[in-house]
Short mmCIF file of C-alpha atoms in Angstrom, two decimals:
data_model
loop_
_atom_site.label_atom_id
_atom_site.label_comp_id
_atom_site.label_asym_id
_atom_site.label_seq_id
_atom_site.Cartn_x
_atom_site.Cartn_y
_atom_site.Cartn_z
CA MET L 1 21.23 0.86 17.88
CA LYS L 2 19.60 -2.38 18.88
CA ILE L 3 15.96 -2.00 19.96
CA TYR L 4 14.76 -4.08 22.88
CA VAL L 5 11.06 -4.39 23.72
CA LEU L 6 11.06 -4.49 27.51
CA ALA L 7 8.52 -6.51 29.46
CA VAL L 8 7.09 -3.34 30.99
CA CYS L 9 6.57 -1.93 27.49
CA ILE L 10 4.79 -5.07 26.38
CA LEU L 11 2.53 -4.86 29.44
CA ARG L 12 1.87 -1.21 28.77
CA LYS L 13 0.95 -2.02 25.18
CA ALA L 14 -1.34 -4.85 26.27
CA MET L 15 -3.22 -2.54 28.63
CA LEU L 16 -3.55 0.30 26.14
CA LEU L 17 -4.34 -1.66 23.01
CA PRO L 18 -8.10 -2.20 23.56
CA LEU L 19 -8.54 1.56 24.04
CA LEU L 20 -6.39 2.34 21.01
CA MET L 21 -8.26 -0.18 18.88
CA PHE L 22 -11.53 1.52 19.83
CA ILE L 23 -10.16 4.95 18.97
CA ALA L 24 -8.63 3.73 15.71
CA SER L 25 -11.91 2.13 14.65
CA THR L 26 -13.46 5.62 14.55
CA LEU L 27 -10.59 7.16 12.62
CA VAL L 28 -9.70 4.92 9.70
CA TYR L 29 -11.25 7.11 7.06
CA ALA L 30 -8.71 8.20 4.44
CA GLN L 31 -9.17 11.53 2.70
CA GLN L 32 -9.63 11.24 -1.05
CA VAL L 33 -10.28 14.53 -2.86
CA TYR L 34 -12.12 14.03 -6.14
CA VAL L 35 -12.10 16.27 -9.21
CA SER L 36 -14.72 19.00 -9.04
CA SER L 37 -14.98 20.04 -12.70
CA GLN L 38 -13.89 19.00 -16.17
CA SER L 39 -13.65 20.05 -19.79
CA SER L 40 -13.10 18.06 -22.98
CA GLN L 41 -11.79 18.74 -26.46
CA ILE L 42 -11.69 16.74 -29.71
CA TYR L 43 -8.80 17.34 -32.14
CA GLY L 44 -8.91 16.35 -35.81
CA VAL L 45 -11.70 15.88 -38.32
CA CYS L 46 -13.86 13.15 -36.80
CA PHE L 47 -17.63 13.50 -36.80
CA ALA L 48 -18.09 10.15 -35.02
CA CYS L 49 -15.68 10.97 -32.18
CA SER L 50 -17.34 11.88 -28.91
CA VAL L 51 -17.15 12.25 -25.15
CA GLN L 52 -20.37 10.90 -23.69
CA ASP L 53 -21.52 11.89 -20.18
CA PRO L 54 -18.28 13.78 -19.42
CA GLU L 55 -19.64 14.96 -16.07
CA ASN L 56 -19.63 11.34 -14.82
CA ALA L 57 -15.86 11.61 -14.36
CA ILE L 58 -16.50 14.20 -11.63
CA GLY L 59 -17.09 13.48 -7.96
CA SER L 60 -17.06 10.43 -5.74
CA ASP L 61 -19.53 8.16 -7.57
CA GLU L 62 -17.23 5.38 -8.81
CA SER L 63 -19.98 3.36 -10.50
CA ASN L 64 -20.76 5.57 -13.52
CA TYR L 65 -18.33 6.82 -16.15
CA ALA L 66 -17.55 9.25 -18.93
CA PHE L 67 -17.01 7.53 -22.28
CA MET L 68 -14.40 8.58 -24.86
CA ARG L 69 -14.88 7.09 -28.31
CA ILE L 70 -12.71 7.26 -31.45
CA PRO L 71 -13.80 4.87 -34.22
CA LEU L 72 -11.23 2.69 -35.97
CA GLY L 73 -9.62 4.40 -38.95
CA ALA L 74 -10.13 7.92 -37.63
CA PHE L 75 -7.16 10.26 -37.17
CA ALA L 76 -8.05 12.20 -34.07
CA SER L 77 -7.45 12.60 -30.37
CA ILE L 78 -9.60 13.46 -27.37
CA GLU L 79 -8.53 15.28 -24.22
CA GLN L 80 -10.43 15.38 -20.97
CA THR L 81 -9.14 17.87 -18.41
CA LEU L 82 -9.93 16.80 -14.84
CA ILE L 83 -9.77 19.71 -12.40
CA PHE L 84 -9.28 19.54 -8.60
CA PRO L 85 -10.57 22.14 -6.11
CA SER L 86 -7.08 23.42 -5.17
CA VAL L 87 -3.38 23.23 -6.00
CA LYS L 88 -1.32 20.46 -4.40
CA THR L 89 2.22 19.17 -4.81
CA TYR L 90 3.07 15.86 -3.16
CA SER L 91 0.11 13.57 -3.65
CA LYS L 92 -0.93 10.37 -5.34
CA VAL L 93 -3.33 10.56 -8.29
CA VAL L 94 -5.65 7.64 -9.03
CA ILE L 95 -7.76 7.53 -12.22
CA GLY L 96 -10.33 4.76 -12.52
CA ILE L 97 -10.66 3.49 -16.10
CA GLY L 98 -12.31 0.64 -17.98
CA THR L 99 -13.20 -0.77 -21.38
CA ASN L 100 -15.94 -2.85 -22.98
CA GLN L 101 -13.29 -5.26 -24.25
CA ALA L 102 -12.06 -8.40 -22.52
CA GLY L 103 -9.23 -6.84 -20.56
CA LEU L 104 -6.90 -3.89 -20.15
CA SER L 105 -3.22 -4.05 -21.04
CA VAL L 106 -0.34 -1.69 -21.70
CA GLN L 107 -0.46 -2.69 -25.37
CA LEU L 108 -4.14 -1.79 -25.54
CA LEU L 109 -3.54 1.58 -23.87
CA GLY L 110 -0.37 2.43 -25.80
CA GLY L 111 -1.75 5.80 -26.94
CA VAL L 112 -3.32 6.90 -23.66
CA SER L 113 -1.30 9.50 -21.76
CA VAL L 114 -1.55 11.71 -18.67
CA GLU L 115 -0.02 15.08 -17.85
CA THR L 116 -0.34 17.47 -14.89
CA PHE L 117 -0.92 21.22 -15.17
CA ASN L 118 -0.91 24.15 -12.76
CA GLY L 119 -3.63 26.23 -14.30
CA ASN L 120 -2.81 26.30 -18.00
CA VAL L 121 0.93 25.75 -17.46
CA SER L 122 2.22 22.24 -18.10
CA ASN L 123 4.54 20.60 -15.58
CA ASN L 124 6.25 18.84 -18.50
CA ASP L 125 5.57 15.43 -16.97
CA TYR L 126 3.72 13.94 -19.95
CA ARG L 127 3.78 10.16 -19.74
CA ILE L 128 2.37 7.28 -21.75
CA VAL L 129 0.48 4.70 -19.68
CA ASN L 130 2.90 1.84 -18.96
CA ASN L 131 3.36 -1.03 -16.52
CA GLU L 132 4.62 1.33 -13.81
CA ILE L 133 1.40 3.33 -13.58
CA LEU L 134 -1.26 0.93 -14.88
CA LYS L 135 -2.88 -1.30 -12.24
CA ILE L 136 -5.24 -3.90 -13.70
CA GLY L 137 -8.17 -5.05 -11.58
CA ALA L 138 -7.56 -8.38 -9.85
CA THR L 139 -11.19 -9.51 -10.14
CA ASP L 140 -12.25 -7.63 -13.29
CA PRO L 141 -9.43 -7.22 -15.84
CA SER L 142 -11.60 -4.92 -17.97
CA LYS L 143 -11.20 -2.29 -15.24
CA GLY L 144 -8.15 -0.78 -13.63
CA THR L 145 -6.48 2.38 -12.40
CA ILE L 146 -3.79 4.74 -13.60
CA GLU L 147 -1.75 5.64 -10.50
CA PHE L 148 1.18 8.01 -10.24
CA THR L 149 2.81 10.40 -7.79
CA THR L 150 3.19 14.13 -8.31
CA ASN L 151 6.08 16.29 -7.13
CA LYS L 152 5.20 19.62 -8.78
CA PRO L 153 2.30 21.99 -7.99
CA TYR L 154 -0.78 21.04 -9.99
CA ASP L 155 -4.55 21.44 -9.95
CA ARG L 156 -5.57 19.46 -13.04
CA ILE L 157 -4.83 16.31 -15.01
CA VAL L 158 -5.11 16.05 -18.79
CA LEU L 159 -6.02 12.55 -19.99
CA ARG L 160 -5.39 12.05 -23.73
CA PHE L 161 -6.92 9.33 -25.86
CA THR L 162 -5.58 9.03 -29.43
CA SER L 163 -6.60 7.13 -32.53
CA GLY L 164 -3.50 4.95 -32.20
CA VAL L 165 -5.04 3.14 -29.23
CA GLY L 166 -6.46 -0.34 -29.83
CA LEU L 167 -9.56 0.36 -27.75
CA ASN L 168 -12.25 -0.25 -30.34
CA GLY L 169 -14.81 -0.20 -27.53
CA GLY L 170 -13.67 3.23 -26.30
CA LEU L 171 -12.27 4.30 -22.94
CA GLN L 172 -14.33 4.67 -19.76
CA ILE L 173 -13.27 7.19 -17.08
CA TYR L 174 -14.96 6.40 -13.77
CA TYR L 175 -13.31 8.82 -11.31
CA THR L 176 -10.14 10.69 -10.46
CA TYR L 177 -8.95 11.51 -6.96
CA GLN L 178 -5.83 12.67 -5.16
CA LEU L 179 -4.53 11.30 -1.89
CA ASP L 180 -2.32 13.30 0.46
CA LYS L 181 1.03 11.70 1.25
CA VAL L 182 3.90 12.47 3.61
CA TYR L 183 7.02 10.66 2.45
CA ALA L 184 9.97 9.64 4.58
CA SER L 185 12.43 12.53 4.42
CA SER L 186 15.68 10.97 5.67
CA GLU L 187 17.20 7.60 6.49
CA THR L 188 19.80 5.82 8.61
CA ARG L 189 21.07 2.27 8.42
CA ILE L 190 22.70 -0.33 10.65
CA ILE L 191 24.84 -3.06 9.09
CA LYS L 192 25.63 -5.89 11.49
CA CYS L 193 27.21 -8.49 9.22
CA PRO L 194 30.43 -8.69 7.18
CA GLY L 195 29.69 -8.24 3.49
CA CYS L 196 26.22 -6.78 4.09
CA SER L 197 25.36 -3.44 2.55
CA VAL L 198 22.60 -0.98 1.73
CA GLN L 199 22.84 0.17 -1.86
CA ASN L 200 21.49 3.59 -2.89
CA PRO L 201 20.02 4.24 0.58
CA GLN L 202 18.59 7.66 -0.38
CA ASN L 203 16.35 6.05 -3.01
CA ALA L 204 14.00 4.86 -0.24
CA VAL L 205 13.37 8.50 0.71
CA GLY L 206 11.09 10.97 -1.06
CA PRO L 207 8.26 10.73 -3.59
CA ASN L 208 9.98 8.73 -6.35
CA GLU L 209 8.19 5.36 -6.08
CA ASN L 210 10.11 3.67 -8.89
CA ASP L 211 13.72 3.68 -7.67
CA PHE L 212 14.74 1.84 -4.50
CA SER L 213 17.34 1.21 -1.86
CA LYS L 214 18.54 -2.38 -1.61
CA LEU L 215 19.45 -4.26 1.57
CA ILE L 216 21.94 -6.97 0.59
CA ALA L 217 22.98 -9.94 2.71
CA PRO L 218 25.55 -12.33 1.19
CA SER L 219 25.37 -16.06 1.81
CA SER L 220 26.50 -16.77 5.34
CA GLY L 221 26.64 -19.61 7.80
CA SER L 222 25.83 -17.24 10.65
CA PHE L 223 22.81 -15.25 11.73
CA TYR L 224 23.08 -11.49 11.24
CA SER L 225 20.88 -8.62 10.15
CA VAL L 226 21.01 -5.46 8.09
CA GLU L 227 18.42 -2.74 8.56
CA GLN L 228 17.33 0.64 7.28
CA ALA L 229 15.29 3.20 9.21
CA LEU L 230 13.17 5.70 7.27
CA HIS L 231 12.45 8.92 9.17
CA PHE L 232 9.39 11.14 8.76
CA PRO L 233 9.36 14.93 9.27
CA ASN L 234 7.05 14.84 12.31
CA GLU L 235 5.81 12.49 15.01
CA LYS L 236 2.33 11.09 14.31
CA THR L 237 0.05 8.41 15.77
CA PHE L 238 -3.01 7.39 13.76
CA THR L 239 -1.92 7.16 10.14
CA LYS L 240 -2.02 4.75 7.28
CA LEU L 241 1.59 3.70 6.66
CA VAL L 242 2.40 2.45 3.15
CA ILE L 243 5.74 0.85 2.19
CA GLY L 244 6.68 -0.28 -1.32
CA VAL L 245 8.93 -3.35 -1.25
CA GLY L 246 10.45 -5.91 -3.60
CA SER L 247 13.14 -8.57 -3.94
CA ASP L 248 15.25 -10.18 -6.64
CA SER L 249 15.72 -13.36 -4.59
CA LYS L 250 12.23 -14.73 -3.87
CA PRO L 251 8.56 -13.83 -4.24
CA ILE L 252 8.03 -10.90 -1.93
CA ASP L 253 5.53 -12.64 0.38
CA GLN L 254 8.14 -15.28 1.27
CA VAL L 255 10.69 -12.58 2.07
CA ILE L 256 8.39 -10.39 4.17
CA ASP L 257 6.67 -13.22 6.07
CA LYS L 258 9.80 -15.15 7.00
CA GLU L 259 12.89 -12.95 6.85
CA VAL L 260 11.94 -9.33 7.49
CA LYS L 261 10.94 -7.57 10.71
CA ILE L 262 9.25 -4.17 10.45
CA ASN L 263 8.40 -1.83 13.30
CA THR L 264 7.58 1.80 14.00
CA ASN L 265 8.72 3.82 16.99
CA ILE L 266 9.97 7.17 18.19
CA THR L 267 13.66 7.46 17.37
CA GLY L 268 15.69 6.33 20.37
CA GLU L 269 12.76 4.91 22.36
CA VAL L 270 12.33 1.22 23.23
CA LEU L 271 8.55 0.88 22.76
CA VAL L 272 7.91 -0.36 19.23
CA GLU L 273 4.85 -1.35 17.22
CA LEU L 274 5.41 -4.41 15.05
CA ILE L 275 3.97 -4.31 11.54
CA MET L 276 2.74 -7.68 10.33
CA GLY L 277 0.22 -9.29 8.01
CA ARG L 278 -0.50 -6.35 5.70
CA LEU L 279 1.33 -7.26 2.46
CA LYS L 280 -0.49 -6.86 -0.85
CA LYS L 281 1.33 -8.59 -3.68
CA ASP L 282 1.54 -6.94 -7.08
CA PRO L 283 -0.78 -9.06 -9.29
CA GLN L 284 1.55 -8.45 -12.25
CA ASP L 285 4.85 -9.12 -10.44
CA PRO L 286 5.11 -11.61 -7.53
CA TYR L 287 8.48 -10.12 -6.58
CA LYS L 288 6.92 -6.74 -5.69
CA GLY L 289 4.30 -5.68 -3.19
CA VAL L 290 2.94 -2.99 -0.89
CA ILE L 291 2.66 -3.12 2.90
CA GLU L 292 -0.27 -1.14 4.35
CA PHE L 293 -0.84 -0.69 8.06
CA ILE L 294 -2.91 1.56 10.34
CA THR L 295 -0.58 2.75 13.11
CA SER L 296 -1.83 3.09 16.68
CA TYR L 297 1.26 4.34 18.56
CA PRO L 298 3.30 7.55 18.18
CA TYR L 299 6.18 7.16 15.74
CA ASP L 300 8.54 9.16 13.57
CA GLN L 301 10.36 6.30 11.86
CA VAL L 302 9.77 2.88 10.35
CA VAL L 303 12.56 0.30 10.59
CA LEU L 304 12.97 -2.60 8.14
CA ASN L 305 15.32 -5.38 9.26
CA LEU L 306 16.48 -8.16 6.91
CA SER L 307 17.66 -11.21 8.86
CA VAL L 308 20.58 -13.14 7.44
CA SER L 309 20.77 -16.92 7.79
CA PRO L 310 22.02 -19.80 5.63
CA ASN L 311 18.58 -20.22 4.00
CA SER L 312 17.41 -16.61 3.98
CA ALA L 313 16.77 -14.20 1.12
CA ARG L 314 19.71 -12.22 -0.13
CA ASP L 315 18.07 -8.85 -0.74
CA LEU L 316 15.19 -6.53 0.10
CA LYS L 317 14.26 -3.53 -2.03
CA ILE L 318 12.61 -0.53 -0.37
CA HIS L 319 10.96 1.72 -2.95
CA TYR L 320 9.30 4.25 -0.64
CA ALA L 321 7.46 4.81 2.61
CA TYR L 322 4.72 7.36 3.14
CA GLN L 323 1.99 8.30 5.59
CA GLU L 324 -1.61 9.03 4.74
CA ASN L 325 -3.47 11.05 7.35
CA VAL L 326 -6.66 9.53 8.72
CA TYR L 327 -9.74 11.57 9.43
CA GLN L 328 -13.10 11.46 11.12
CA PRO L 329 -15.90 10.49 8.71
CA VAL L 330 -17.24 13.38 6.63
CA THR L 331 -20.61 13.81 4.98
CA VAL L 332 -20.61 13.86 1.19
CA ALA L 333 -22.26 17.18 0.41
CA SER L 334 -21.27 17.82 -3.20
CA ALA L 335 -19.54 16.41 -6.26
CA ASN L 336 -16.11 17.54 -5.07
CA ALA L 337 -16.57 15.55 -1.88
CA MET L 338 -14.09 13.74 0.29
CA LYS L 339 -15.00 10.10 0.10
CA THR L 340 -15.08 7.89 3.20
CA VAL L 341 -13.49 4.50 2.81
CA PRO L 342 -15.12 1.56 4.64
CA ILE L 343 -13.28 0.19 7.64
CA GLU L 344 -11.20 -2.83 6.74
CA LYS L 345 -11.18 -5.87 8.98
CA VAL L 346 -8.25 -5.86 11.38
CA LEU L 347 -6.66 -8.64 13.43
CA THR L 348 -4.19 -7.71 16.17
CA VAL L 349 -2.10 -10.07 18.30
CA PHE L 350 -0.52 -9.00 21.59
CA PRO L 351 1.78 -9.15 23.41
CA ASN L 352 4.20 -9.68 20.57
CA PRO L 353 6.92 -10.83 21.22
CA THR L 354 5.38 -13.29 23.68
CA THR L 355 6.66 -15.85 26.17
CA GLY L 356 3.79 -18.27 25.55
CA SER L 357 0.33 -16.66 25.46
CA VAL L 358 -1.21 -14.26 22.96
CA THR L 359 -4.53 -12.42 22.88
CA LEU L 360 -6.50 -11.76 19.69
CA GLN L 361 -8.17 -8.39 19.14
CA GLY L 362 -9.92 -6.75 16.20
CA ASN L 363 -13.17 -6.63 14.27
CA VAL L 364 -12.81 -10.10 12.74
CA ASP L 365 -15.71 -12.52 13.35
CA PHE L 366 -14.15 -15.24 15.53
CA THR L 367 -17.32 -17.37 15.72
CA ASP L 368 -16.51 -20.97 14.64
CA ALA L 369 -13.09 -19.83 13.42
CA ASP L 370 -10.06 -22.10 13.10
CA ILE L 371 -6.73 -21.11 14.63
CA PHE L 372 -3.55 -22.60 13.23
CA ILE L 373 0.16 -21.84 13.53
CA ASN L 374 2.91 -22.62 11.02
CA ASN L 375 6.66 -22.40 11.42
CA THR L 376 8.85 -20.50 8.95
CA LEU L 377 9.16 -23.64 6.80
CA GLY L 378 5.38 -23.72 6.35
CA LYS L 379 4.82 -26.77 8.57
CA GLU L 380 1.71 -26.65 10.74
CA VAL L 381 2.65 -26.95 14.42
CA PHE L 382 -0.67 -26.09 16.10
CA ARG L 383 -4.38 -26.12 15.20
CA SER L 384 -7.51 -25.52 17.26
CA LYS L 385 -11.09 -24.28 16.99
CA PHE L 386 -11.60 -20.82 18.42
CA ARG L 387 -12.59 -21.04 22.09
CA SER L 388 -11.11 -17.91 23.62
CA LYS L 389 -9.33 -14.78 22.47
CA THR L 390 -6.39 -15.79 24.66
CA ILE L 391 -4.35 -18.64 23.20
CA ASP L 392 -1.70 -20.60 25.10
CA LEU L 393 0.99 -21.74 22.70
CA PRO L 394 2.18 -25.34 23.15
CA ALA L 395 5.02 -25.65 25.63
CA THR L 396 6.82 -27.86 23.10
CA LEU L 397 7.28 -24.99 20.65
CA PRO L 398 10.82 -23.60 20.79
CA GLY L 399 11.49 -19.89 20.60
CA GLY L 400 11.42 -18.38 17.13
CA ILE L 401 9.18 -16.81 14.49
CA TYR L 402 5.79 -18.36 13.66
CA MET L 403 2.78 -17.46 11.51
CA LEU L 404 -0.55 -17.42 13.39
CA SER L 405 -3.61 -17.59 11.13
CA VAL L 406 -7.33 -17.18 11.83
CA GLN L 407 -9.69 -18.71 9.27
CA THR L 408 -13.27 -17.49 9.72
CA LYS L 409 -16.39 -19.49 8.98
CA ASP L 410 -16.62 -17.47 5.74
CA ARG L 411 -13.21 -18.86 4.72
CA GLU L 412 -11.46 -15.53 5.17
CA ILE L 413 -7.89 -15.92 6.45
CA TYR L 414 -6.01 -13.35 8.56
CA THR L 415 -2.35 -14.03 9.33
CA HIS L 416 0.07 -12.47 11.81
CA LYS L 417 3.74 -13.10 12.38
CA ILE L 418 4.45 -13.77 16.07
CA ILE L 419 7.76 -13.95 17.88
CA LEU L 420 8.03 -16.54 20.65
CA THR L 421 10.76 -15.91 23.23
CA ARG L 422 11.59 -18.71 25.65
#
């Protein structure tokens, strides 16, 4: 089914958006449930082995840490069991770690492992820390996170640190939290071009974040598209929507910015919410990334459309899509608190698509900002100082896809893809 955004729907969105932005600004607090208790155990004969300040791994304070130390030459291992307040199944676990050495790496952490338990019963999901679950800090490589998804009931994580690890400076454990997720539960696809396909479509559904579906578009002299819709169990409005994407053809930012359209909507309805400008590239792999977006309209599906043209990418990988509920702020009353996450800066452009004028909304500081627009080839076609939140696009611009960027006086840049229809 082809989705058309009717003029009346665009007008309706333009009228409602200021109200929705105000409501959303009070709701973008994601629920993170931190561990509430812990225990530790040292195995082997090692008088110099220790777990210092083990209680620092508990609760929402992410600045202090527990410290596991095994001296070089010792044959021992240390376990710290990190216990949550209740049993959960589908969630994301994030463990903040660090070292006194120059930087983290998979080689350095080769003997660190994680395993989930339901009470004292193992879920048999023991795993060594590898590139799939280790995320190294972009600004401080001596810190990072171990991140993985659970699909069995659990209430505790066992973190093991063995003498085979090259961490002479020991291992720091800052925090551990779980994040509720609702994954897409089914999918449909529309293939509009000869030779196009969607490989392994079911791999985009469910909690496995490592496998993927693959939208493939062979080289063509014509303009076509292939798309996949990922359906969620229930209709929701204010959520954080997270989509894992990748490509074998180009760095993922080039694919998403220029050749992919993403929108949410209620299945079968014409009013859609375009998702733009929220890609976070994987610092270890430029061909992978994550799209994060706070939704403001009811939806039960997200649709990813790969456009096919003579110069376009040839594939798009979709690893997963999930929703995180958003909550009103809560007061931190104890160590097993639910942490509130600061509101991120948001730039919204509407109407989009547009016939010539767009209005900027959001909590970005527009004072003395620069506005500039590039075409899909990266060429700048418009530049102006910020004078008004309503911008009239030059009449000389033909219809098509453009990138509108706002650069603040603090040199922060916010970019949105806009569609000009003339």
